[in-house]
Short mmCIF file of C-alpha atoms in Angstrom, two decimals:
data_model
loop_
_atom_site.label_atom_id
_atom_site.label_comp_id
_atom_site.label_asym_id
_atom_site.label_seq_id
_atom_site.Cartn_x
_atom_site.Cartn_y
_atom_site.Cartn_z
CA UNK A 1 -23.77 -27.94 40.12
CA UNK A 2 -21.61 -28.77 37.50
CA UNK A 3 -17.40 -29.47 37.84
CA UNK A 4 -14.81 -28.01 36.32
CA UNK A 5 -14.43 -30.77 33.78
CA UNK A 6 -17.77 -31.10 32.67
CA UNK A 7 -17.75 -27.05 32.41
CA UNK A 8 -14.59 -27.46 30.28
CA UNK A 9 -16.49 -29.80 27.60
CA UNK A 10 -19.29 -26.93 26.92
CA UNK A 11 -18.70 -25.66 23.20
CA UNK A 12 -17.72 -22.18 22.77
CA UNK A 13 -18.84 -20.19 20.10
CA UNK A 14 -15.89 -18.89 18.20
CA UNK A 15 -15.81 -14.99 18.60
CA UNK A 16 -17.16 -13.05 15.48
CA UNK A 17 -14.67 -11.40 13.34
CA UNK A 18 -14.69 -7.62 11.37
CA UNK A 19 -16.16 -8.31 8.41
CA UNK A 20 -19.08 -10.99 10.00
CA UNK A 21 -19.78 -8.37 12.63
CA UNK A 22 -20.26 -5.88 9.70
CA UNK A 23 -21.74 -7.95 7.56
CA UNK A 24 -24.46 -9.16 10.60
CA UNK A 25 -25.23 -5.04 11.18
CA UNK A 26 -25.81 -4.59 7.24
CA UNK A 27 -28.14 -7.15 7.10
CA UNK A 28 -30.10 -5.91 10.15
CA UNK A 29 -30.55 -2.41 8.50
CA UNK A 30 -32.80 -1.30 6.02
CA UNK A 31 -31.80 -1.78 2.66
CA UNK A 32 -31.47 1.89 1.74
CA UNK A 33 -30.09 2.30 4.60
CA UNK A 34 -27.00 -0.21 4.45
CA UNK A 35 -26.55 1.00 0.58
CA UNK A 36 -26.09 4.36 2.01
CA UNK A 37 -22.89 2.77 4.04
CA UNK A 38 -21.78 0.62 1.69
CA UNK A 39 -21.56 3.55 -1.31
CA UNK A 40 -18.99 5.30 1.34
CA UNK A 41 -16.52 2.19 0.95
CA UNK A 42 -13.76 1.41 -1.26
CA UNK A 43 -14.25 -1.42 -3.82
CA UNK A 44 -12.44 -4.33 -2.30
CA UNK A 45 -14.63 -3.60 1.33
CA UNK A 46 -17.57 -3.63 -0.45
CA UNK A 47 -16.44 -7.31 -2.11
CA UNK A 48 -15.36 -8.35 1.02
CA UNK A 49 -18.87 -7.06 2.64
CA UNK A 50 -20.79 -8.83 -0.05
CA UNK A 51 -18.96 -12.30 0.78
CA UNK A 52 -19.60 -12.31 4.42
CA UNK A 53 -22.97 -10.99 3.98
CA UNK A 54 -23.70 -14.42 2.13
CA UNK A 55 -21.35 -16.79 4.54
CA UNK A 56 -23.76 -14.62 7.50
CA UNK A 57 -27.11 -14.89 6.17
CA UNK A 58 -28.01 -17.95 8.81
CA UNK A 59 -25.81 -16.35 11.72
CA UNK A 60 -27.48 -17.44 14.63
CA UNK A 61 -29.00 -15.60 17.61
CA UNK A 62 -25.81 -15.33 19.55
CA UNK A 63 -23.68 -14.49 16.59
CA UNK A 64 -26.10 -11.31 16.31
CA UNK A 65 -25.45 -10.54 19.76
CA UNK A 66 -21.64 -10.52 19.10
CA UNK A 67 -21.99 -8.47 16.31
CA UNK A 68 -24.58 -6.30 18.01
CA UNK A 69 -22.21 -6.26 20.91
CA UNK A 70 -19.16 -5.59 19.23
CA UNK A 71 -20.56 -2.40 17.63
CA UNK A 72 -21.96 -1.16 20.66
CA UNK A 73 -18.15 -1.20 22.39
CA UNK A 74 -16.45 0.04 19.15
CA UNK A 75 -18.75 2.94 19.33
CA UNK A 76 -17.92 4.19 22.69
CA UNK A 77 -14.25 5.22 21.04
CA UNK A 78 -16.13 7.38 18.49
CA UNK A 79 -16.25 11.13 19.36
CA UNK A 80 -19.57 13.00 19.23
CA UNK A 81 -16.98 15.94 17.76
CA UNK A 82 -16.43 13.95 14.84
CA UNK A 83 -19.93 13.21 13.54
CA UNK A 84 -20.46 16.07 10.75
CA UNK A 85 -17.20 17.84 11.62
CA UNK A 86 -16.00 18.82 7.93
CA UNK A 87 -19.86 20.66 7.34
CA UNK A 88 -19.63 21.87 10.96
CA UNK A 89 -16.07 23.56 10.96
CA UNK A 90 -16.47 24.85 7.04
CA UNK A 91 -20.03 26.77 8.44
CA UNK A 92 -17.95 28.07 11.43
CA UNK A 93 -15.11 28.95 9.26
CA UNK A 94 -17.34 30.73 6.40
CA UNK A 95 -19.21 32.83 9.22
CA UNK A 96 -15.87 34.13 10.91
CA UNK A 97 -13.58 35.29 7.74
CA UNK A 98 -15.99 34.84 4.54
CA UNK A 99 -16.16 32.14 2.00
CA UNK A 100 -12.81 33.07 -0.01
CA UNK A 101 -10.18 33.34 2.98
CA UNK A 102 -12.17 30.15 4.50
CA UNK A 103 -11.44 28.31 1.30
CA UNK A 104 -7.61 29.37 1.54
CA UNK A 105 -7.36 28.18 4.78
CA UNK A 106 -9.18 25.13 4.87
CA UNK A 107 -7.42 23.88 1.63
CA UNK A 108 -4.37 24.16 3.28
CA UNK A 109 -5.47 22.64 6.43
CA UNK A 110 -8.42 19.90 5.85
CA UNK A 111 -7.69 16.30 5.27
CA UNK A 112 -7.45 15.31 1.87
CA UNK A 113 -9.61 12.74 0.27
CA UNK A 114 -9.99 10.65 -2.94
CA UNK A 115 -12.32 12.56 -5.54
CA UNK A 116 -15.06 10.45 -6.52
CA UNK A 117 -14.09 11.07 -10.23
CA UNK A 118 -10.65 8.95 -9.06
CA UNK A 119 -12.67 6.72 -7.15
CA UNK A 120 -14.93 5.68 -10.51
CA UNK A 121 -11.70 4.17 -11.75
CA UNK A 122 -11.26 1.31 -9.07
CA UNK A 123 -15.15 -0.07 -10.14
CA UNK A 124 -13.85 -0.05 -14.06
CA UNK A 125 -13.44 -3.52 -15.69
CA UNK A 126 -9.74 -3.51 -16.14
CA UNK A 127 -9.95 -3.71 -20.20
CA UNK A 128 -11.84 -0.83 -19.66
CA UNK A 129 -9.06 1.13 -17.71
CA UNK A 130 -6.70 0.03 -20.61
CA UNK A 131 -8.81 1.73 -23.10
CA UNK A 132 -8.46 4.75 -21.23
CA UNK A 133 -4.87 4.87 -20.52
CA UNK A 134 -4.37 3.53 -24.92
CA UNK A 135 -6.96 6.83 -25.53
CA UNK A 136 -6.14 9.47 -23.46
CA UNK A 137 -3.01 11.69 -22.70
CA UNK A 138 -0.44 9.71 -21.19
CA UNK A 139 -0.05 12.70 -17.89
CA UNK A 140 -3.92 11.60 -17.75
CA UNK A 141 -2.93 8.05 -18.44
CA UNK A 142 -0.30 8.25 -15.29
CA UNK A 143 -2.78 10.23 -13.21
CA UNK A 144 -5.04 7.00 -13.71
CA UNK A 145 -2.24 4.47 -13.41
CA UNK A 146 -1.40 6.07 -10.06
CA UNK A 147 -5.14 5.82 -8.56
CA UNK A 148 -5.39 1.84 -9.45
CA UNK A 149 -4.89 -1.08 -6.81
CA UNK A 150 -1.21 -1.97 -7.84
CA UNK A 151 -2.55 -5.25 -9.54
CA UNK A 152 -4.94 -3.96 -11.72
CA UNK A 153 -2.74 -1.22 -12.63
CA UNK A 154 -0.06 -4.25 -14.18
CA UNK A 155 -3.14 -6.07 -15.45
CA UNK A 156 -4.33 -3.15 -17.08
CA UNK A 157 -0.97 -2.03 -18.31
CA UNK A 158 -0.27 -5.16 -19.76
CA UNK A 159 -1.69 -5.03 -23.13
CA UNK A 160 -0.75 -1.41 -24.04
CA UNK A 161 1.94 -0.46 -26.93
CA UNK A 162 5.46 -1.29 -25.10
CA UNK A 163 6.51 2.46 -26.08
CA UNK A 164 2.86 4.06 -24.40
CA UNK A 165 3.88 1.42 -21.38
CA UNK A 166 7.27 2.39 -20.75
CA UNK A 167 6.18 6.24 -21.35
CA UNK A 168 2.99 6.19 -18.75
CA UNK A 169 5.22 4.05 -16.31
CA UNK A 170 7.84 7.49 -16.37
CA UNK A 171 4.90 9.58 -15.98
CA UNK A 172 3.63 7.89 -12.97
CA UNK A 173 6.94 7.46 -11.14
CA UNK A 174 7.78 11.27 -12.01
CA UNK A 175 4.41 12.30 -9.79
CA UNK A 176 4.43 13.49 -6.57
CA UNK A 177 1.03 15.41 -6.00
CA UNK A 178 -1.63 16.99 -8.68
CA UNK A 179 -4.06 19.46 -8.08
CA UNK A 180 -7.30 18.86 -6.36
CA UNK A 181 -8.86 20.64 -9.74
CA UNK A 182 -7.17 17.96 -11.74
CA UNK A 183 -8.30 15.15 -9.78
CA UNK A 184 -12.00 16.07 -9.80
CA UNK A 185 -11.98 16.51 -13.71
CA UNK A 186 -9.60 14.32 -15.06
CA UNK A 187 -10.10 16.13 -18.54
CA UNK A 188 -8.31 19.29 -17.21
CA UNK A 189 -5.97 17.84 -15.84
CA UNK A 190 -3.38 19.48 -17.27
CA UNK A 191 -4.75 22.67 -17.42
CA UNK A 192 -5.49 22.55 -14.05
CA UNK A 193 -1.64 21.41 -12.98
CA UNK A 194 -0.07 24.36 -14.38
CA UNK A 195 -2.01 27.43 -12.72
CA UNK A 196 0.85 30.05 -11.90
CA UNK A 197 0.50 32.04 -8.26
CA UNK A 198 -2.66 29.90 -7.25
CA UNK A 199 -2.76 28.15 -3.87
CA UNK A 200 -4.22 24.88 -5.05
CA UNK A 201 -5.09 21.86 -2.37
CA UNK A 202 -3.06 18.90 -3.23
CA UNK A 203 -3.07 15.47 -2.90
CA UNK A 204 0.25 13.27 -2.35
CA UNK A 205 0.01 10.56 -5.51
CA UNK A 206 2.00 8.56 -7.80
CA UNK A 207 6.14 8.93 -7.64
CA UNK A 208 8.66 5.90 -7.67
CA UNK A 209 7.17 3.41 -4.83
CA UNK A 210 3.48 3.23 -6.04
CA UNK A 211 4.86 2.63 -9.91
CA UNK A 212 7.31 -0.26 -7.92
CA UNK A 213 4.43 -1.87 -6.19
CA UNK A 214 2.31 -1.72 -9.98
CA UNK A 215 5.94 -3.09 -11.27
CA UNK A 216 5.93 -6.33 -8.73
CA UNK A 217 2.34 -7.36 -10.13
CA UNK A 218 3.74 -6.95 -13.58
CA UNK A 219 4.74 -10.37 -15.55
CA UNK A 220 8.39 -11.02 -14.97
CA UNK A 221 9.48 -10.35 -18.93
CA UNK A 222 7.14 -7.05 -18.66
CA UNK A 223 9.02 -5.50 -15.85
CA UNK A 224 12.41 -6.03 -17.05
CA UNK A 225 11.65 -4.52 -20.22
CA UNK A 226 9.71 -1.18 -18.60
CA UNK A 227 12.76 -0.76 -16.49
CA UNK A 228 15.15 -1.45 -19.61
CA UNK A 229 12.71 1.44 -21.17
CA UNK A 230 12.95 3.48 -18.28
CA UNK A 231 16.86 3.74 -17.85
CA UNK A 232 16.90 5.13 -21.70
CA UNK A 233 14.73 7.64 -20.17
CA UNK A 234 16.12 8.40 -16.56
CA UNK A 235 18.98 6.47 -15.15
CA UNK A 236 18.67 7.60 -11.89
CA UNK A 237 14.53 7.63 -11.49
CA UNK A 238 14.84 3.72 -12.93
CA UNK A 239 17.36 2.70 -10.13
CA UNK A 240 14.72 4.20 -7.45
CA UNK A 241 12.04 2.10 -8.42
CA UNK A 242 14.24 -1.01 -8.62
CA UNK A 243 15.13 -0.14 -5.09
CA UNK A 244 11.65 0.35 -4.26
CA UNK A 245 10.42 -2.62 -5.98
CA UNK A 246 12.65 -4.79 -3.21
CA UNK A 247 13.22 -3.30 -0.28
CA UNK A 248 15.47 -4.36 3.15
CA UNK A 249 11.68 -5.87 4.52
CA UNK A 250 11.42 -7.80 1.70
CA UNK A 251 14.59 -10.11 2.82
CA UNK A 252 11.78 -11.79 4.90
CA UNK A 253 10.22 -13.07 1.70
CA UNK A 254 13.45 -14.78 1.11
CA UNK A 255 14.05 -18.85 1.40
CA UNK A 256 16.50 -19.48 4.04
CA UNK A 257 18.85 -20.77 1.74
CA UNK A 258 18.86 -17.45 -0.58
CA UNK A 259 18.89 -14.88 2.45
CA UNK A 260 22.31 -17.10 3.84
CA UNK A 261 24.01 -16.94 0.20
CA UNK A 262 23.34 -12.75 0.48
CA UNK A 263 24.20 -12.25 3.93
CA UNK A 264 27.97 -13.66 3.31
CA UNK A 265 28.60 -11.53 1.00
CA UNK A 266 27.52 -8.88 3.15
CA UNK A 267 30.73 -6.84 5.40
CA UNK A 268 29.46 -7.60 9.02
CA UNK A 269 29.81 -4.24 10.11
CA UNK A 270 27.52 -3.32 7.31
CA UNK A 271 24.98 -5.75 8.53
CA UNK A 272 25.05 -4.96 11.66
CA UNK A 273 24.39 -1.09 10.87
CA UNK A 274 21.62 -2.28 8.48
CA UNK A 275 19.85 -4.37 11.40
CA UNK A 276 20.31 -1.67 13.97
CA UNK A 277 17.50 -0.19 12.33
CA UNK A 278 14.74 -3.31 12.29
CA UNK A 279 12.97 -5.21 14.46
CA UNK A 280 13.99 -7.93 16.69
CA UNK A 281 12.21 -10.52 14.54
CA UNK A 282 14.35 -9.37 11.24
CA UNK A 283 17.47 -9.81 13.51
CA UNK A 284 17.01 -13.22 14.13
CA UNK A 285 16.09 -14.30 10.90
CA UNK A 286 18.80 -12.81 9.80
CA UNK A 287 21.18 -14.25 12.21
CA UNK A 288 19.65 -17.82 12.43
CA UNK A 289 21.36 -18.22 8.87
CA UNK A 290 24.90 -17.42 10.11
CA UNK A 291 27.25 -19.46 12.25
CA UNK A 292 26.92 -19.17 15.96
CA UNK A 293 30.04 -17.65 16.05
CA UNK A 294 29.03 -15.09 13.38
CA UNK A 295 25.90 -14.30 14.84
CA UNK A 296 27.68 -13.34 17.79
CA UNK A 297 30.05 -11.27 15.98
CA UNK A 298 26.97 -9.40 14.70
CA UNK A 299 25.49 -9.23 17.91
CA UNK A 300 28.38 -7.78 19.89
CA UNK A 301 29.17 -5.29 16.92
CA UNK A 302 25.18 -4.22 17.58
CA UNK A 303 25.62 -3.74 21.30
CA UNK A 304 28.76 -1.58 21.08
CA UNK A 305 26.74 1.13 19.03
CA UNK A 306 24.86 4.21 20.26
CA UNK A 307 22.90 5.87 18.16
CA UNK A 308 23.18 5.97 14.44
CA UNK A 309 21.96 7.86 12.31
CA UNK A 310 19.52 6.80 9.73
CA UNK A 311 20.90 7.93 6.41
CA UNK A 312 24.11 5.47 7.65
CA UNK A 313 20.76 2.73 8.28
CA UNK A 314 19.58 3.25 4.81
CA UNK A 315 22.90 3.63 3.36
CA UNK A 316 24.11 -0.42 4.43
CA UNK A 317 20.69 -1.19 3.66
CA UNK A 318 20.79 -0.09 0.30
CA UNK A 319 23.95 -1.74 -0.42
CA UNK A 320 22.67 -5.31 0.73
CA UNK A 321 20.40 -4.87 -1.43
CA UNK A 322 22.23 -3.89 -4.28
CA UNK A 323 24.09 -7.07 -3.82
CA UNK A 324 20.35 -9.02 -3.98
CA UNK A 325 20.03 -7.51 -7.16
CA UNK A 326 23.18 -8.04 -8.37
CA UNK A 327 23.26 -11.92 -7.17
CA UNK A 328 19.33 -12.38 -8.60
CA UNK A 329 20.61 -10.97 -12.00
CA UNK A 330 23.38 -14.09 -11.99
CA UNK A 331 20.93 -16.24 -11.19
CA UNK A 332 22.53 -17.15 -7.80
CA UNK A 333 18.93 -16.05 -5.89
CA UNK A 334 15.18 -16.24 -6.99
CA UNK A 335 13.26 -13.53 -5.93
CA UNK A 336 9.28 -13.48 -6.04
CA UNK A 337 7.96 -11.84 -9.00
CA UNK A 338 4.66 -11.41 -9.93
CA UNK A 339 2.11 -14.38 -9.87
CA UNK A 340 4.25 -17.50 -9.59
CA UNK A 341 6.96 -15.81 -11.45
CA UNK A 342 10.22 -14.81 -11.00
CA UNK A 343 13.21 -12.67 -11.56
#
């Protein structure tokens, strides 16, 4: 029998991740089959899929039984209740009250998904997106813009007129939900957005923090002047996106050098309202660049609170980060742009 030490020299196979797993199960399926699955996934799942399929192709026999293993145990959490639910509960639904008060109800009820007229966009090449936003309507322009994977949505941006770029970037942040009709036909989209007295299923989309996360992929130059363009347009609507575009979380991104300069010329009881509401881990980054003595300052003036109230949380918040901005306008700070860029 072997000992413990010669037991403690056998290799180990690495455990299989996700995507392998996935990948392994794909492969094992017929190929109808696994197109079937894959034509349910998102664009970047299906890349990823593709990729592991080819790093997979030689997994060996135990690697299969991981993978074969792993989706046996992940599929003991599904519920039988939720295989066919949506065609099961709209046939139950129909039968009890009709198809028209169904409808009513399940519009206002059922989880709301992507159309697949939205979800052509993510498979366009990105000069072909472009043409789309330079051709049609900017609303339907914005309605596109606010669909895309935030980097493609700067890429495709990019090379637009600066006056169509600053005007579909308004449009976009100014959305908060369009009709289901308008979604599924992108062509009546405005039509379809302005039905008086209808009870129309929408979907949340657009508004100031997706056009912020489109603005962070955007060339450093570009975003400045879209939000330069933006202010001449709405003030107010312009400030929320720079918020947006740099939030509190985002002081992790910062060198420690940087994120010491901002926090002294922070108030410490405004710090230590703004780290009531984080993590532990955010603390004591935030700390570590302080004095000891300071940190305990901080510390204590954390302890001695109760509860607080989150607007007074986002309130300090806010204001630290005003001074970010302020400081990475005088060229005191660097933040991380786009790319290797930055403002």
């Amino acid at each position: 029998m072997p000992d413990v030490a010669e037991l403690d020299n056998v290799p180990t196979t690495p455990t299989i991740d996700g995507s392998a797993a996935a990948a392994i199960l794909l492969m094992l399926l017929d190929e109808s089959e696994a197109a079937t699955i894959l034509k349910q996934l998102a664009p970047e799942e299906v890349r990823q899929l593709a990729k592991a399929m080819f790093d997979t192709a030689n997994a060996s026999e135990q690697q299969i039984g991981q993978a074969l293993d792993r989706f046996v145990t992940r599929s003991r959490d599904v519920s039988a209740l939720a295989i066919g639910a949506d065609t099961r509960i709209r046939t139950v639904m129909t039968e009890a009250v009709g198809n028209v008060r169904a409808d009513n109800i399940l519009a206002a009820v059922a989880p709301q998904r992507s159309a697949a007229s939205l979800e052509i966009l993510r498979w366009m090449d990105v000069d072909a997106i472009s043409g789309l936003l330079a051709s049609e309507h900017p609303q339907v322009g914005a309605l596109i813009l606010s669909v895309l994977v935030p980097d493609i949505a700067a890429r495709a941006i990019e090379t637009l007129d600066e006056v169509l770029q600053a005007d579909l970037v308004l449009r976009a942040a100014m959305l908060t939900s369009v009709p289901a009709a308008a979604i599924e036909d992108l062509e009546s989209v405005l039509a379809s957005a302005n039905v008086d007295g209808q009870r129309v299923a929408k979907q949340a989309i657009g508004g100031p923090s997706d056009v912020a996360k489109i603005m962070k992929k955007m060339p450093k130059q570009l975003s400045e002047r879209t939000i330069r363009a933006l202010k001449k347009h709405d003030r107010i609507l312009a400030q929320t996106i720079e918020e947006e575009m740099f939030i509190f979380e985002n002081l992790r991104d910062l060198d420690k050098k940087s994120l010491g300069s901002v926090l002294r010329s922070v108030d410490a009881a405004q710090l230590a309202i703004a780290l009531k509401g984080t993590d532990e881990d955010m603390v004591d980054l935030c700390l570590a660049t302080m004095s000891k003595r300071a940190s305990e300052t901080i510390r204590d003036e954390m302890a001695e609170m109760t509860m607080v109230k989150r607007a007074d949380v986002d309130e300090a918040q806010k204001g630290i980060m005003l001074i970010v901005r302020q400081m990475a306008a005088a060229g005191e700070i660097m933040i991380a742009g786009g790319g290797d860029d930055y403002v």
